[in-house]
CSV table of C-alpha atoms and ligand atoms in Angstrom, one decimal:
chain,number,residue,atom,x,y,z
A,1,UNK,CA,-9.9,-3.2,6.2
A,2,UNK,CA,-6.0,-2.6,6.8
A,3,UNK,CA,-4.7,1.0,6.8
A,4,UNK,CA,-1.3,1.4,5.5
A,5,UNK,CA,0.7,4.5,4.8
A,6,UNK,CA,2.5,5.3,1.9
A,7,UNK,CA,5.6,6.7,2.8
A,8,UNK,CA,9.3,6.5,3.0
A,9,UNK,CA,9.2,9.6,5.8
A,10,UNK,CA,9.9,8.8,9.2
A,11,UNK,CA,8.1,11.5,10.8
A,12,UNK,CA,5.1,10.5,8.8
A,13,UNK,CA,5.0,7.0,10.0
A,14,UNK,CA,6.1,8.4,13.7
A,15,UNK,CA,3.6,10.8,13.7
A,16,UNK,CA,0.3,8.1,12.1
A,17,UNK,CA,1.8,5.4,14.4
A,18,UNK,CA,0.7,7.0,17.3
A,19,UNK,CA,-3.0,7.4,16.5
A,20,UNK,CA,-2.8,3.3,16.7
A,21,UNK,CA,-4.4,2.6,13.4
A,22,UNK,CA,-1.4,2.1,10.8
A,23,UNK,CA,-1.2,-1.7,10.2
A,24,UNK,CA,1.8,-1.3,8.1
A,25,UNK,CA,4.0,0.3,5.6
A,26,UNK,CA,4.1,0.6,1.7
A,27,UNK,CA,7.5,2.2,0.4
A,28,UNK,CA,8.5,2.3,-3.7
A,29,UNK,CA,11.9,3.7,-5.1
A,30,UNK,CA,10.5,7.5,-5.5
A,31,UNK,CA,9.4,7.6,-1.7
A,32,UNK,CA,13.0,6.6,-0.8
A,33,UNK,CA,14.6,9.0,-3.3
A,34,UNK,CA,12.7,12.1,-2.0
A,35,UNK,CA,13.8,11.3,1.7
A,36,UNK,CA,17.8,11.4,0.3
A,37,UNK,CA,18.6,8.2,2.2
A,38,UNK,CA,19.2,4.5,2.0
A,39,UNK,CA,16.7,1.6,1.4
A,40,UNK,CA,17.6,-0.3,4.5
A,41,UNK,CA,18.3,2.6,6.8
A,42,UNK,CA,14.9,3.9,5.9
A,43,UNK,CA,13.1,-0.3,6.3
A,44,UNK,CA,15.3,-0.4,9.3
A,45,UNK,CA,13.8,2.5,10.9
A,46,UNK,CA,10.0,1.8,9.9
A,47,UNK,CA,10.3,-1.3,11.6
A,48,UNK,CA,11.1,0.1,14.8
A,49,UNK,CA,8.1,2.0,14.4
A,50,UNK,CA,5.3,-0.1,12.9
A,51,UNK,CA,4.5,-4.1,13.9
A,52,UNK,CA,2.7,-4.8,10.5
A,53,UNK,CA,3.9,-5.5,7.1
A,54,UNK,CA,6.6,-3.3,4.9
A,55,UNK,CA,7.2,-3.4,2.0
A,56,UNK,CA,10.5,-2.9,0.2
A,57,UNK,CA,10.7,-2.6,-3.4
A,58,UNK,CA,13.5,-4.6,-5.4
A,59,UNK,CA,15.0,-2.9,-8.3
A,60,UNK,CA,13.6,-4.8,-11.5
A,61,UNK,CA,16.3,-7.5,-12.7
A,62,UNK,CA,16.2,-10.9,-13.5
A,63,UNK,CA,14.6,-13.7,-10.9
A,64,UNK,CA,17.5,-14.3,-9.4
A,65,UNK,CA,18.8,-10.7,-8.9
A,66,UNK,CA,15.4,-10.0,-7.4
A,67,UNK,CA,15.3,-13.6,-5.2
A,68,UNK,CA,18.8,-12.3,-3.8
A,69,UNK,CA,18.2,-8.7,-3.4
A,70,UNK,CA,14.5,-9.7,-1.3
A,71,UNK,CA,17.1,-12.0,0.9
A,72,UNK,CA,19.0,-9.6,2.3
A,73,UNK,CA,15.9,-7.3,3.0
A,74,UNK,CA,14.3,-10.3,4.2
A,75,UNK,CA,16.8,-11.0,6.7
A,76,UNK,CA,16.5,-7.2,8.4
A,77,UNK,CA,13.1,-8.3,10.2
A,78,UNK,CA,10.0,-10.7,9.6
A,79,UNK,CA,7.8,-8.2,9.1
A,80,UNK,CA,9.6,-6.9,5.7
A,81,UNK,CA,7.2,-7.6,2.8
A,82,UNK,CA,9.1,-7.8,-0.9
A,83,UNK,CA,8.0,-5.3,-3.4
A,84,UNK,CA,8.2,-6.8,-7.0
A,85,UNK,CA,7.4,-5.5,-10.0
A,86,UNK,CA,4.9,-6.9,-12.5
A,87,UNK,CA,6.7,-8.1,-15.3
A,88,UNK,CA,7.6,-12.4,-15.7
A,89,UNK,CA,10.7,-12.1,-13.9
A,90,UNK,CA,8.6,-10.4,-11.1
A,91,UNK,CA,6.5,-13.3,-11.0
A,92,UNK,CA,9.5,-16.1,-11.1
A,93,UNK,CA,11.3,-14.0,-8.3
A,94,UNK,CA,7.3,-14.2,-6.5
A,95,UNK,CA,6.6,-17.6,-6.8
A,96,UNK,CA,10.6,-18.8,-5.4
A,97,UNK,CA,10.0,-16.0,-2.5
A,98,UNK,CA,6.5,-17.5,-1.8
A,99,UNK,CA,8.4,-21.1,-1.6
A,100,UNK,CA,10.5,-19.5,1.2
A,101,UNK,CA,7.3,-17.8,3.2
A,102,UNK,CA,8.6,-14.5,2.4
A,103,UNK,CA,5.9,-11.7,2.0
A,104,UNK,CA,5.3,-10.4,-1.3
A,105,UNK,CA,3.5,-7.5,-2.6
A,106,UNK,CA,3.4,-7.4,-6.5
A,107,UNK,CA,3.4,-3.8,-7.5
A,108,UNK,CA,2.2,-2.0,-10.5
A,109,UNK,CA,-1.1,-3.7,-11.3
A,110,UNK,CA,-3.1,-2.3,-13.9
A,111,UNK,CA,-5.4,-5.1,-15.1
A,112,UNK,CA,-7.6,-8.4,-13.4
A,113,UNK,CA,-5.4,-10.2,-15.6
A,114,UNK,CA,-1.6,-9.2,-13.6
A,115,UNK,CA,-3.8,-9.5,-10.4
A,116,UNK,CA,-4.3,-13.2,-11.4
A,117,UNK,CA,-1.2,-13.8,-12.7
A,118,UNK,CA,0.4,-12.5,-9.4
A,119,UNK,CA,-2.3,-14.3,-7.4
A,120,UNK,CA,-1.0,-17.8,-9.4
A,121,UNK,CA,2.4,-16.9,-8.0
A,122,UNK,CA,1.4,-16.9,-4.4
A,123,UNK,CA,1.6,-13.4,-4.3
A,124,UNK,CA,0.8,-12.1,-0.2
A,125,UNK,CA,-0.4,-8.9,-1.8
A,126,UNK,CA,-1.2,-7.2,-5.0
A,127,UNK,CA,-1.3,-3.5,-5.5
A,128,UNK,CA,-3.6,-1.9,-8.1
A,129,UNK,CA,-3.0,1.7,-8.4
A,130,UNK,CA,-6.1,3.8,-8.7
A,131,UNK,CA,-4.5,7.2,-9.2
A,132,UNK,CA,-2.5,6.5,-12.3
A,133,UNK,CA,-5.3,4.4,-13.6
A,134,UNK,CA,-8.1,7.2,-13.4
A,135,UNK,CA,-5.4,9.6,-14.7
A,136,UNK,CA,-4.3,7.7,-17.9
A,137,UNK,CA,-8.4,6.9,-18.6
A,138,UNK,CA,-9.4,10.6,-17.4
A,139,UNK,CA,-12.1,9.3,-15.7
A,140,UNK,CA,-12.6,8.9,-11.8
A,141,UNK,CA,-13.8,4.9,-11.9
A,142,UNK,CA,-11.1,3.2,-13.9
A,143,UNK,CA,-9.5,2.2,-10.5
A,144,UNK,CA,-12.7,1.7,-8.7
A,145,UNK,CA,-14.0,-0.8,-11.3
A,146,UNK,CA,-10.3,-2.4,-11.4
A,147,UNK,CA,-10.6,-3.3,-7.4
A,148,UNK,CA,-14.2,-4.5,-7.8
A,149,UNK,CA,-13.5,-6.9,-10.8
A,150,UNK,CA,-10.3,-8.4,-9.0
A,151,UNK,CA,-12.0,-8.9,-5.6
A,152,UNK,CA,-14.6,-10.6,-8.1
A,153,UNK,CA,-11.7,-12.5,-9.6
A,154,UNK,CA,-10.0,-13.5,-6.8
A,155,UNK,CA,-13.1,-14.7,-4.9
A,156,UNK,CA,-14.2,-16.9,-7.9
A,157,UNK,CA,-11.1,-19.1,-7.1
A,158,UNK,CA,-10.6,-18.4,-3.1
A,159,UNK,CA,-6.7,-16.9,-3.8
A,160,UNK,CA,-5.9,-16.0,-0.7
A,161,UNK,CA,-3.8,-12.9,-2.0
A,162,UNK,CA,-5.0,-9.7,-0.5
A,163,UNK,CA,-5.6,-6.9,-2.5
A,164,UNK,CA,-3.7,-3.5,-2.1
A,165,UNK,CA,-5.4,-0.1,-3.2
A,166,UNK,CA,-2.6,2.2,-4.1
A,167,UNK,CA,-1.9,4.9,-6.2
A,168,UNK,CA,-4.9,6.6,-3.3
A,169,UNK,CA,-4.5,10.4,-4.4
A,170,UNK,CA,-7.8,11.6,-2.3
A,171,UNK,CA,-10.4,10.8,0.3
A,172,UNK,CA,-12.8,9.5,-2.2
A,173,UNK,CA,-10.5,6.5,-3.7
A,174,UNK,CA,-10.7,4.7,-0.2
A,175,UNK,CA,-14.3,4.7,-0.2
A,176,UNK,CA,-13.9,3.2,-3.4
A,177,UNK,CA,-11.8,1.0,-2.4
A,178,UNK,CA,-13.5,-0.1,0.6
A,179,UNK,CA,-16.7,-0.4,-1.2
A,180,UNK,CA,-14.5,-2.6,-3.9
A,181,UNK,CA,-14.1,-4.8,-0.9
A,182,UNK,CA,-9.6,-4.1,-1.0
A,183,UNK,CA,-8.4,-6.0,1.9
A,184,UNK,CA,-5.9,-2.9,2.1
A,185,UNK,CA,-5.5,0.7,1.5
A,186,UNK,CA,-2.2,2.3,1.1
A,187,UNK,CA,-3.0,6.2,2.0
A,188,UNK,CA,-0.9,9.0,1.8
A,189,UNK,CA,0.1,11.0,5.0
A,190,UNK,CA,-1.4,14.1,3.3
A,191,UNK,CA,-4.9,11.9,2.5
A,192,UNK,CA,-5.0,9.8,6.1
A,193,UNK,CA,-5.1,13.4,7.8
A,194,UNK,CA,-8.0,14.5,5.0
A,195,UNK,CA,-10.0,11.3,6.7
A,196,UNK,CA,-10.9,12.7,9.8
A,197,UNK,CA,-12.0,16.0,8.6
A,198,UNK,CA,-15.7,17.1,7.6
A,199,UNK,CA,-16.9,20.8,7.6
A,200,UNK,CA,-20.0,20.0,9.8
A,201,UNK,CA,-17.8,18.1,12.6
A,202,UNK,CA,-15.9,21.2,12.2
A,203,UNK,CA,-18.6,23.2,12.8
A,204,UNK,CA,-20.3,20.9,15.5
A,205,UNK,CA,-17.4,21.0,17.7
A,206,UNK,CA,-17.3,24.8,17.3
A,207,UNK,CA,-21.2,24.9,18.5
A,208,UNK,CA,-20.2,22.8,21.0
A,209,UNK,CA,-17.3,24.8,22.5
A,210,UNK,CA,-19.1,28.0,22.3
A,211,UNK,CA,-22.1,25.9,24.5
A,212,UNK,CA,-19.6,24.6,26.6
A,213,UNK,CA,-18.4,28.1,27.8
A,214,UNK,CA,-22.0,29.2,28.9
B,1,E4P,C1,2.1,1.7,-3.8
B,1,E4P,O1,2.6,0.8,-3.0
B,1,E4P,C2,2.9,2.8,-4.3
B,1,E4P,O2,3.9,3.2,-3.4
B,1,E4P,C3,2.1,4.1,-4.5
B,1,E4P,O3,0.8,3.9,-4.0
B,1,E4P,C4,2.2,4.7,-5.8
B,1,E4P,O4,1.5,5.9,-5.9
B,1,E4P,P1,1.7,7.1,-6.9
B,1,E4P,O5,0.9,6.8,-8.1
B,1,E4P,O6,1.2,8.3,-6.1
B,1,E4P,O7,3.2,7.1,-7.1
């Protein structure tokens, strides 16, 4: 399973880089608005930091406004991976920037049915978003069952597009997503530093300093 962070904040990704399990970078336009700074600055950066995919979101146009936007990020470093949003023009702009080899990652997936749509497409990635699918259903299994019915989907057929969990707003949604069998999770600073902590390690190491001293 692929750990990526989801974040636009350099010290974030400086910080996660260095415990050497960050295979890449997911950024969207809110994440770039709350660091105050520009798009490719921000990509420009990451990729100095992180050898593993990044993705870049293009602002949601026509094909051809999207194809020529995902160029120039392209063209920053192989690594960048094209953000594009779910809609038919998404999927145009998908399927010309597959014909090119440039990494996609189609964004805002709320059904099996986008997920196969973008998969059709040649789509690298897909991203389902847990978190705004278990708040809009007020439940906590909407995205769960989402990622389970698209890995089901997707393996029926052998689509080689790998599936994103996004939208990860706890610990608990990448066990889900893990036991959903995601290729990828796309976690949080906040969450990835929520992994590595249980009250009973916690406690074990305290026993264990305390023994050490005697
Ligand atoms: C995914 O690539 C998105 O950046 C992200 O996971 C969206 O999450 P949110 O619902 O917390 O905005």
């Amino acid at each position: 399973m692929l750990f990526f962070i989801d974040t636009a904040n350099i010290e974030e990704i400086r910080e996660s880089s260095t415990w050497g399990i960050i295979d890449g970078v997911t950024t969207n336009p809110s994440l770039i608005a709350k660091e105050g700074k520009n798009l490719v600055d921000v990509i420009k950066e990451i990729t100095g930091l992180i050898d593993g995919p990044i993705s870049a979101e293009v602002q949601e146009g026509s094909a051809e406004q999207m194809v020529e936007e995902a160029f120039g990020y392209a063209r920053i470093h192989p690594n960048i991976t094209i953000k594009v949003p779910m809609t038919f023009e998404g999927i145009k702009a998908t399927k010309v920037l597959s014909g090119y080899n440039i990494k996609t990652n189609v964004t805002l997936v709320f059904s099996v049915a986008q997920a196969l749509m973008a998969a059709k497409a040649g789509a690298t990635f897909v991203s389902p978003f847990m978190g705004r699918l278990d708040d809009a259903t007020g439940t906590d299994t909407a995205g769960y069952e989402l990622l389970e019915d698209i890995r089901v989907a997707f393996d029926n057929f052998g689509y080689e597009t790998m599936i994103i969990a996004a939208s990860i707003r706890h610990t608990e949604h990448v066990k889900q997503a893990a036991l959903a069998g995601s290729d990828v999770a796309t976690i949080p600073f906040k969450v990835l530093k929520q992994m590595i902590e249980h009250p009973l390690t916690t406690k074990g190491l305290q026993i264990f300093r305390d023994a050490a001293k005697k």
